[in-house]
mmCIF file of C-alpha atoms and ligand atoms in Angstrom:
data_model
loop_
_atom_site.group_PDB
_atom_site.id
_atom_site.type_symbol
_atom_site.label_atom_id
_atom_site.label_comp_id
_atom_site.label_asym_id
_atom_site.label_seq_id
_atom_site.Cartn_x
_atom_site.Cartn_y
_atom_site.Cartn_z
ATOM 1 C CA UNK A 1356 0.000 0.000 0.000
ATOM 2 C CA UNK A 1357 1.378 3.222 -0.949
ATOM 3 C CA UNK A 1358 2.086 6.424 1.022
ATOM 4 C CA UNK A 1359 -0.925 8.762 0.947
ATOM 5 C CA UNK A 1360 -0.740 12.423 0.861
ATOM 6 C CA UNK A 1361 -1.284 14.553 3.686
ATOM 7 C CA UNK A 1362 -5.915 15.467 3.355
ATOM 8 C CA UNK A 1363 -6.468 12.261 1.457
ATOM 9 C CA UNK A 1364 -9.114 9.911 2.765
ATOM 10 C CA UNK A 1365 -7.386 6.572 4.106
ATOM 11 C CA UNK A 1366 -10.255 5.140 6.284
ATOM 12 C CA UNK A 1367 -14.094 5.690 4.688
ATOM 13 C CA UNK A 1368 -16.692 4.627 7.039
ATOM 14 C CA UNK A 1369 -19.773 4.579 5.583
ATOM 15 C CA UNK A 1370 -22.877 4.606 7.088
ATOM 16 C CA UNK A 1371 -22.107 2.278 9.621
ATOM 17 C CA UNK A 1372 -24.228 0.162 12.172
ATOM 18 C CA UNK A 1373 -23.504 -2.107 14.573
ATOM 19 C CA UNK A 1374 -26.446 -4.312 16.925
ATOM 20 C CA UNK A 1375 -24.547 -6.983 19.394
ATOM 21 C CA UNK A 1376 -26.735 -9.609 19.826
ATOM 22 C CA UNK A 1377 -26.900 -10.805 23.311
ATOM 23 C CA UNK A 1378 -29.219 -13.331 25.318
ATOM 24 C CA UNK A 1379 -32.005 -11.118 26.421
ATOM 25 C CA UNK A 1380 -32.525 -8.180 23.810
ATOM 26 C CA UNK A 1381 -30.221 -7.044 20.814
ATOM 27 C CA UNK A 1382 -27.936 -3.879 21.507
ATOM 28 C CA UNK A 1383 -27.554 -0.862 19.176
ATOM 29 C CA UNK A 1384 -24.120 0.196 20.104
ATOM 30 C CA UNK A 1385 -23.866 2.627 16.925
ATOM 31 C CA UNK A 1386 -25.786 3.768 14.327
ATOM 32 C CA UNK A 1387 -25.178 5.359 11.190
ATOM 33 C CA UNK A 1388 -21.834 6.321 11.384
ATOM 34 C CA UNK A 1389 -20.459 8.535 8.488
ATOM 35 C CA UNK A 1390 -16.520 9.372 9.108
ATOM 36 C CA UNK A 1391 -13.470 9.472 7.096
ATOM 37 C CA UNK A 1392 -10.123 9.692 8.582
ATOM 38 C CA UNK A 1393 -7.649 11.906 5.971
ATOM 39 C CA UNK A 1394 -3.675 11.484 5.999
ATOM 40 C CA UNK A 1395 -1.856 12.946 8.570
ATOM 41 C CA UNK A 1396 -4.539 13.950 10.838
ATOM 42 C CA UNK A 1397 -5.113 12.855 14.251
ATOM 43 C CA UNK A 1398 -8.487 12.610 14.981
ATOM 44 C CA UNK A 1399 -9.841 12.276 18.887
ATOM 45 C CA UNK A 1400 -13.269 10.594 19.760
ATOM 46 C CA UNK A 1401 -15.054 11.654 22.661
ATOM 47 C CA UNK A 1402 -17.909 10.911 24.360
ATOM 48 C CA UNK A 1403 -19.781 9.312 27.605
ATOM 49 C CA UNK A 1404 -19.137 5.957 28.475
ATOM 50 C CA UNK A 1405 -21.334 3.454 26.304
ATOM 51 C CA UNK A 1406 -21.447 5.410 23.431
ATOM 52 C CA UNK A 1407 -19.706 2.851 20.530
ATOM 53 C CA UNK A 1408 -16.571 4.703 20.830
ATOM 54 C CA UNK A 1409 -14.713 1.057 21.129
ATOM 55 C CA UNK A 1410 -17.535 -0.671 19.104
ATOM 56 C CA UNK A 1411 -16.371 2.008 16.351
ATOM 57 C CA UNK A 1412 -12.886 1.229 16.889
ATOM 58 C CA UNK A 1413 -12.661 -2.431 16.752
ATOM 59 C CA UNK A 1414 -14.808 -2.278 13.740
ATOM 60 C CA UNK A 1415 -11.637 -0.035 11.907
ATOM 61 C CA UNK A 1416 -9.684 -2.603 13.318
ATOM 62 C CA UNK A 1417 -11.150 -5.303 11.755
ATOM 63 C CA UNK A 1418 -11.980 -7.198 14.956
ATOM 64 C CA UNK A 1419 -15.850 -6.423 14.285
ATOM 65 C CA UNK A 1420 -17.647 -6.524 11.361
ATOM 66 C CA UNK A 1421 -20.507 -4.133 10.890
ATOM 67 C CA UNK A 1422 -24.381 -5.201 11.198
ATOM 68 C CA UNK A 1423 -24.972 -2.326 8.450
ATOM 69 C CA UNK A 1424 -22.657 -0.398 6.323
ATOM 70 C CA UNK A 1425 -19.273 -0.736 5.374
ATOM 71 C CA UNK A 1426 -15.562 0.728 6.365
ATOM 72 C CA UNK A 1427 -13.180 1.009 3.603
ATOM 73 C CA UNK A 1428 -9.152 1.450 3.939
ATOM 74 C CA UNK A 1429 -7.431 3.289 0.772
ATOM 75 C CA UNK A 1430 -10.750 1.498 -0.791
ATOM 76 C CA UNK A 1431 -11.066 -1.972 -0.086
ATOM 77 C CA UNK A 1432 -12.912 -2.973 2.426
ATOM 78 C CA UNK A 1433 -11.307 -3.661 5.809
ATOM 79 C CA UNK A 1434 -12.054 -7.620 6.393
ATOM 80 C CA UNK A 1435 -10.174 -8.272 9.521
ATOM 81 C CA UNK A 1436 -6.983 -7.375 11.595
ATOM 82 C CA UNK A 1437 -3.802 -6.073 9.164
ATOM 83 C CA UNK A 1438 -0.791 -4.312 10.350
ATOM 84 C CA UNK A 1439 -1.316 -1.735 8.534
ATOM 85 C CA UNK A 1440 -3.486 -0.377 11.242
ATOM 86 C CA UNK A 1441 -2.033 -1.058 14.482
ATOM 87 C CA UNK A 1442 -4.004 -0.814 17.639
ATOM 88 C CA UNK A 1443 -2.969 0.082 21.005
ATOM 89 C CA UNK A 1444 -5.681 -0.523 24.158
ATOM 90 C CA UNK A 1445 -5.768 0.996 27.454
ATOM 91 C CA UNK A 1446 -4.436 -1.793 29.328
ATOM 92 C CA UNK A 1447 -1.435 -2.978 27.071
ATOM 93 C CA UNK A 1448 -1.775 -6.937 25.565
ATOM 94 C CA UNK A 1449 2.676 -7.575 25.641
ATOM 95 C CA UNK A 1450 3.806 -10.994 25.778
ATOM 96 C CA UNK A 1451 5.213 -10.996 29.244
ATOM 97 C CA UNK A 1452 8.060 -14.164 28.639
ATOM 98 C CA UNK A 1453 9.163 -11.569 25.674
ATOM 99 C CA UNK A 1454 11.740 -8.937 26.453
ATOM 100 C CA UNK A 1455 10.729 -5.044 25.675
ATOM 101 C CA UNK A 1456 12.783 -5.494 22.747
ATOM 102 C CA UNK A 1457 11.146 -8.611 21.174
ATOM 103 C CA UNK A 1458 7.804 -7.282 21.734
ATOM 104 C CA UNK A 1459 8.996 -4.413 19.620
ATOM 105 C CA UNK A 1460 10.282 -6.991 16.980
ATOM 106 C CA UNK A 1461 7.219 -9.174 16.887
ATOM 107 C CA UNK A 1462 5.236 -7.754 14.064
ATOM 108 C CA UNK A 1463 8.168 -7.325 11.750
ATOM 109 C CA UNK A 1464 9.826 -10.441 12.829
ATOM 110 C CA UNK A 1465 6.147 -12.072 12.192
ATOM 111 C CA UNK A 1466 6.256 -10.412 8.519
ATOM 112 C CA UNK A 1467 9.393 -11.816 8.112
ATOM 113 C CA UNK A 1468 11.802 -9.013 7.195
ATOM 114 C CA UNK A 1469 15.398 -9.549 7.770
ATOM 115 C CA UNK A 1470 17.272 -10.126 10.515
ATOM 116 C CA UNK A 1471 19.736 -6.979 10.686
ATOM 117 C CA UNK A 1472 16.525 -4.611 9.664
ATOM 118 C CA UNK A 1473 14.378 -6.287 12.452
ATOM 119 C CA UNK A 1474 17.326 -5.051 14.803
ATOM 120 C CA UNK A 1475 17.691 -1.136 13.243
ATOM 121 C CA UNK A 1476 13.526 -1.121 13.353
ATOM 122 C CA UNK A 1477 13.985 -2.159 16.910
ATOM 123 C CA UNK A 1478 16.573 0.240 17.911
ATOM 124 C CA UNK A 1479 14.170 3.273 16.183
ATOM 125 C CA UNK A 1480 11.308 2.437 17.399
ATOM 126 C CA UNK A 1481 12.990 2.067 21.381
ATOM 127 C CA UNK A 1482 14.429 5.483 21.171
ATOM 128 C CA UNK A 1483 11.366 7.054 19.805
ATOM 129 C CA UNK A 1484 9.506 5.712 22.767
ATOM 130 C CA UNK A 1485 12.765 6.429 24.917
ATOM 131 C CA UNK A 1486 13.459 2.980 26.086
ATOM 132 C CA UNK A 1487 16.551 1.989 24.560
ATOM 133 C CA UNK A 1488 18.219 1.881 27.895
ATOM 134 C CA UNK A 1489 15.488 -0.877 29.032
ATOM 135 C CA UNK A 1490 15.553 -2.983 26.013
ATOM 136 C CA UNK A 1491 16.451 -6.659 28.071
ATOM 137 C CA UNK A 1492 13.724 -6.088 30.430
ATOM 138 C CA UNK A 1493 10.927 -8.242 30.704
ATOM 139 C CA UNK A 1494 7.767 -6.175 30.407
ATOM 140 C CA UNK A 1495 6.699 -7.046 34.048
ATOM 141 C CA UNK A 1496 9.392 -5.198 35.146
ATOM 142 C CA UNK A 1497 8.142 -2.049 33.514
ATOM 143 C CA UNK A 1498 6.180 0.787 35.143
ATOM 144 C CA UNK A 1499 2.179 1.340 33.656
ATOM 145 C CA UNK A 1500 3.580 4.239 31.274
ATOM 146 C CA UNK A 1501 6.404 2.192 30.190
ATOM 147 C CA UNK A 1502 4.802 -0.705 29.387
ATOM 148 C CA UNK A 1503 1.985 1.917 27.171
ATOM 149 C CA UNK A 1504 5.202 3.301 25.552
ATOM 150 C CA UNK A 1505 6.353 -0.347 24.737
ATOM 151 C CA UNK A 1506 3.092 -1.405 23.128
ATOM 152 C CA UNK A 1507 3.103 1.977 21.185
ATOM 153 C CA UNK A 1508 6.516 1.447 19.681
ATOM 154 C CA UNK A 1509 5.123 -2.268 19.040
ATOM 155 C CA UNK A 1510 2.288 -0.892 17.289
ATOM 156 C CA UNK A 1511 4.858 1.825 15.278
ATOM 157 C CA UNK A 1512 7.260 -0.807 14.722
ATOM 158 C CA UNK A 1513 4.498 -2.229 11.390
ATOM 159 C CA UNK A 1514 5.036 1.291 9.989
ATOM 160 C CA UNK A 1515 1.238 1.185 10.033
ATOM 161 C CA UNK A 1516 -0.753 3.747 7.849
ATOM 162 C CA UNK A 1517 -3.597 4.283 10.661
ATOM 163 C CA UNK A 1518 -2.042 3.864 14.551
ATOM 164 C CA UNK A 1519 -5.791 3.392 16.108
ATOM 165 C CA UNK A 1520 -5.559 4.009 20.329
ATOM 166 C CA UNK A 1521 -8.409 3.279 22.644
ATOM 167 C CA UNK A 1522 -7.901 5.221 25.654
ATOM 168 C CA UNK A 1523 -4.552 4.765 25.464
ATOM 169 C CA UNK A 1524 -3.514 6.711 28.210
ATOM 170 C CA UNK A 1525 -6.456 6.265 30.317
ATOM 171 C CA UNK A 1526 -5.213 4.000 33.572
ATOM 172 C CA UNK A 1527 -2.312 6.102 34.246
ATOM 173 C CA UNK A 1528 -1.217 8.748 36.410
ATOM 174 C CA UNK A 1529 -1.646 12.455 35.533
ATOM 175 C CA UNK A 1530 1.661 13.483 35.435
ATOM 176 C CA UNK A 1531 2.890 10.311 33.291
ATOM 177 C CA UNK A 1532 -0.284 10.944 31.112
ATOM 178 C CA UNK A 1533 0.924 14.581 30.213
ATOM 179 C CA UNK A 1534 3.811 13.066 29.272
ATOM 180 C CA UNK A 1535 2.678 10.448 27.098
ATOM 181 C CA UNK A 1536 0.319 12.956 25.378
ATOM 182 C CA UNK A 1537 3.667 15.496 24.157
ATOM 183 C CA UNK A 1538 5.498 11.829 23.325
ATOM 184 C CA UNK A 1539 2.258 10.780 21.022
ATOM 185 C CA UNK A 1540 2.004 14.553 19.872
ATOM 186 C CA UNK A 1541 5.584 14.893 18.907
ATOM 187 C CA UNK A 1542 5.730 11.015 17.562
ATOM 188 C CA UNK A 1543 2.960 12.002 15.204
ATOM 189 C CA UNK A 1544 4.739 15.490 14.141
ATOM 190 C CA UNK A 1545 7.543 13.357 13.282
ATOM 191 C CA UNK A 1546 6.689 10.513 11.575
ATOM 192 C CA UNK A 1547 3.522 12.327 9.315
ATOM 193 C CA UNK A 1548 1.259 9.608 11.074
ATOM 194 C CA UNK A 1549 -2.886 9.665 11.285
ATOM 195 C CA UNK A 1550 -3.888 8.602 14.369
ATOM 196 C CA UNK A 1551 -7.330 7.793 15.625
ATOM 197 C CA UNK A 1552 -7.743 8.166 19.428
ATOM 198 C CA UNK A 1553 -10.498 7.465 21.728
ATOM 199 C CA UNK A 1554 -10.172 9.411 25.056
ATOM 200 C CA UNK A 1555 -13.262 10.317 27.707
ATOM 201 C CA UNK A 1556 -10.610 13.166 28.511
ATOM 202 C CA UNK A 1557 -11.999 16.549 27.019
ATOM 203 C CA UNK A 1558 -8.499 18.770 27.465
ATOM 204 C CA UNK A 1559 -6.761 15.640 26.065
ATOM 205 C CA UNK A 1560 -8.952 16.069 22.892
ATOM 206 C CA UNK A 1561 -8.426 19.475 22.716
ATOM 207 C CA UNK A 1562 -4.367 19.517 22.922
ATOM 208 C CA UNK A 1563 -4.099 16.798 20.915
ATOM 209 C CA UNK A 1564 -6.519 16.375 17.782
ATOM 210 C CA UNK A 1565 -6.341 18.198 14.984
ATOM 211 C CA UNK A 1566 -10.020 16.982 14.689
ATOM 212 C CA UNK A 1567 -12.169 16.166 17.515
ATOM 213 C CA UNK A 1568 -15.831 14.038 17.071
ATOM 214 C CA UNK A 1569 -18.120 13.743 19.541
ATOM 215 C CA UNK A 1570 -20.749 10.862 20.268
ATOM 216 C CA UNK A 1571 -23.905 10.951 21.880
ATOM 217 C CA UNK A 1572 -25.555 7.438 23.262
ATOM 218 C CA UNK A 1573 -28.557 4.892 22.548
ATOM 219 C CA UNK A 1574 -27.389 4.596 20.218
ATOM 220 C CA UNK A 1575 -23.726 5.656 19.803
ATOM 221 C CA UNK A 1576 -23.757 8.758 16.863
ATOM 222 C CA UNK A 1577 -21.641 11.542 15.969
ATOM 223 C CA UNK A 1578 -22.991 14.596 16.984
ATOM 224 C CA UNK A 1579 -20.500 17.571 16.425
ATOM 225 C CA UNK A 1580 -16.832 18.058 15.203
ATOM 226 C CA UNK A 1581 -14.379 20.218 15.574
ATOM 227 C CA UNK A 1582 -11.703 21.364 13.485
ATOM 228 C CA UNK A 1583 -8.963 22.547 16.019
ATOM 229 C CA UNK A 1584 -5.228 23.435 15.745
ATOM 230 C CA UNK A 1585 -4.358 23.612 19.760
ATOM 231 C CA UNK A 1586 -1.946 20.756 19.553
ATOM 232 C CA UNK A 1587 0.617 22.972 17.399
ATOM 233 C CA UNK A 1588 0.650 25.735 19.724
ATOM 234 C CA UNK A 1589 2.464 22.938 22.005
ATOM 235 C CA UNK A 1590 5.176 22.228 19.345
ATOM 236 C CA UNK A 1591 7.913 24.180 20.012
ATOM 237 C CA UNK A 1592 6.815 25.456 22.597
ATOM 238 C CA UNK A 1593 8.864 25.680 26.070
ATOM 239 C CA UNK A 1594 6.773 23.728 28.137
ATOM 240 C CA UNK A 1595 5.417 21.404 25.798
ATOM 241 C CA UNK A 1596 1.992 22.492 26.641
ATOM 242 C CA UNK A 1597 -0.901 24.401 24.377
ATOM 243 C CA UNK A 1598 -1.608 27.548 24.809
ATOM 244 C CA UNK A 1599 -5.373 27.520 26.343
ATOM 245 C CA UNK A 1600 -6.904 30.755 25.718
ATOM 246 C CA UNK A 1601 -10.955 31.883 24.894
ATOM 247 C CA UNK A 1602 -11.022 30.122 21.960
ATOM 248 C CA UNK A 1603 -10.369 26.355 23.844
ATOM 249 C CA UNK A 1604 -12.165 27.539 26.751
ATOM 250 C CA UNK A 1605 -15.263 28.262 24.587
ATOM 251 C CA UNK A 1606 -15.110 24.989 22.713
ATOM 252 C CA UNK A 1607 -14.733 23.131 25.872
ATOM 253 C CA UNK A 1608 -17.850 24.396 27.179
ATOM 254 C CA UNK A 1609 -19.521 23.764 24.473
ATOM 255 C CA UNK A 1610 -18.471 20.036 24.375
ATOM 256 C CA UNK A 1611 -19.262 19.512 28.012
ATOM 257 C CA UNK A 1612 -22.682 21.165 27.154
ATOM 258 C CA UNK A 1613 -23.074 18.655 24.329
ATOM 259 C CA UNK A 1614 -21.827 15.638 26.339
ATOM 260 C CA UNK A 1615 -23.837 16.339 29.656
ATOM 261 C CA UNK A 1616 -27.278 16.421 28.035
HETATM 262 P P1 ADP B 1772 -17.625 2.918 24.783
HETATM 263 O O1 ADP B 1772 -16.307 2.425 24.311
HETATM 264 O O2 ADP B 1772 -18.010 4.260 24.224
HETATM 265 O O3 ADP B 1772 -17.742 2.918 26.269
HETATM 266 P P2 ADP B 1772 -18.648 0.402 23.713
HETATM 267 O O4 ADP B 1772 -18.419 0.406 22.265
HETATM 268 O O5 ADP B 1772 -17.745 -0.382 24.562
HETATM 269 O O6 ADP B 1772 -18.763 1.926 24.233
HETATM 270 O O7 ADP B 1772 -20.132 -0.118 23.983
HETATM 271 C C1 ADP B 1772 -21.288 0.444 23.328
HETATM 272 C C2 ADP B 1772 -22.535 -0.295 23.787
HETATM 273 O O8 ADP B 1772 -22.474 -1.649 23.348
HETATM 274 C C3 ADP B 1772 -22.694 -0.360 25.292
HETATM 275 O O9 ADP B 1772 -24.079 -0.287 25.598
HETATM 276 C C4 ADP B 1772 -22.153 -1.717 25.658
HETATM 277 O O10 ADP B 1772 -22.762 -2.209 26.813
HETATM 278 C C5 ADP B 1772 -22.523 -2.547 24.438
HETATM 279 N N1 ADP B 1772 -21.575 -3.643 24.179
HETATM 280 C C6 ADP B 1772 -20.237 -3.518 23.958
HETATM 281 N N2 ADP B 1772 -19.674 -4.715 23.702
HETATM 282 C C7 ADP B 1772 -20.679 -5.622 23.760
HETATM 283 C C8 ADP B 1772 -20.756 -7.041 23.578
HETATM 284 N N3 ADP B 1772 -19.671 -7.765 23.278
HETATM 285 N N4 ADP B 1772 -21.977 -7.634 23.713
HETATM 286 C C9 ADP B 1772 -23.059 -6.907 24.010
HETATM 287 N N5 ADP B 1772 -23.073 -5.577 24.181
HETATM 288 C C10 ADP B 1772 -21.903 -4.931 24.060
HETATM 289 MG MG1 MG B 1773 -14.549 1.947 25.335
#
């Protein structure tokens, strides 16, 4: 699959549905969802707690297949789990008899690319995440945030076109979530990526996405987005941090509004 330009549509959802069936009644969890994810972007999902945000994901993914509708990458239709999107959950899945460093290897060493360039991927995608120095660990050894920043560099190490993150950052502590937000921020500056991110964390939205939807419940639909360009006012800048100003306060209010009803 070739390298898109920066605006072009790489994921088309169209019109998408999805009903779980379940032993007492069937479950909307989303309904008509329209969305395309463009090159380069990175996109933030918010909304309450129930509202398909994961449903929406894993369909992207390829774990779930839609009930109604269809989800197209660079055109074809997405039939199941491919490295070119990787996926990284809230509670990292590493293989815990695996050093840091092989679970960094594993998808190229699964796609069977050679030896020396397994190594060189390796040693990128470590420093990018800043764990070179803890490449013979086991992952148990590993603090929460480290072991997020392992199965990030995991997920980077497939060169994937789409990096797709549910909640990525949401089980650890504030201070190591701030800084996992400038990492993803200034990973994504640097490599040209489109990421997809669920969060229920409004300023992490904001300071991030260069695009923000937001979902409403029963069932799970888009209701607003926003185009926003916060997370550049953090590049560069001293503290790493956006600038947060009337504009950002105004849109935050007006999510809230939107999410509280
Ligand atoms: P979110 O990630 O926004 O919290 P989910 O996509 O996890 O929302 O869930 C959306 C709705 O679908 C919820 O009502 C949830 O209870 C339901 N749901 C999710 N997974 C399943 C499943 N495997 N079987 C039945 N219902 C499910
Ligand atoms: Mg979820």
């Amino acid at each position: 699959m070739g390298k898109e330009k920066n605006g072009e549509i790489i994921i088309d959802v169209q019109n998408v549905g999805l009903t779980y069936e379940t032993n007492s009644r069937p479950i909307t969890a989303i309904e008509n969802i329209n969305l395309q994810i463009k090159n380069g972007e990175f996109l933030c999902v918010l909304g309450p707690s129930g509202c398909g945000k994961s449903t929406l994901l894993k369909i992207i993914a390829g774990y779930l297949k839609p009930t109604i509708g269809s989800c197209l990458m660079q055109g074809e239709p997405i039939i199941g789990p491919d490295w070119h999107r990787g996926v990284v959950f809230q509670s990292p899945t590493l293989y815990p008899w695996m050093s840091v460093r092989k679970n960094v290897e594993y998808g190229p060493r699964m796609r069977g690319i050679p030896k020396n360039d397994i190594k060189q991927i390796g040693n990128h995608f470590l420093q990018q995440v800043d764990l070179i120095d803890y490449s013979d660990k086991a992952t148990f050894e590993l603090s929460g945030g480290m072991k997020q920043r392992v199965a990030l560099a995991r997920a980077l190490a497939n060169e994937p076109e789409v990096i797709l993150m549910d909640e990525p950052f949401g089980a650890l502590d504030a201070l190591t979530r701030v800084n996992m937000q400038t990492l993803i921020r200034n990973i994504w500056q640097k490599t040209n990526s489109t990421i997809f991110m669920i969060t229920h964390d409004i300023d992490e939205a904001l300071s991030l996405g260069t695009r923000v939807i937001v979902m409403s419940k029963n069932p799970g639909k888009i209701l607003k987005e926003f185009s926003l360009s916060f997370t550049y006012s953090a590049i560069g800048s001293k503290n790493g941090r956006v600038k947060v100003g009337e504009e950002y306060m105004r849109i935050k209010e007006e999510i809230l509004d939107i999410i509280s009803q």
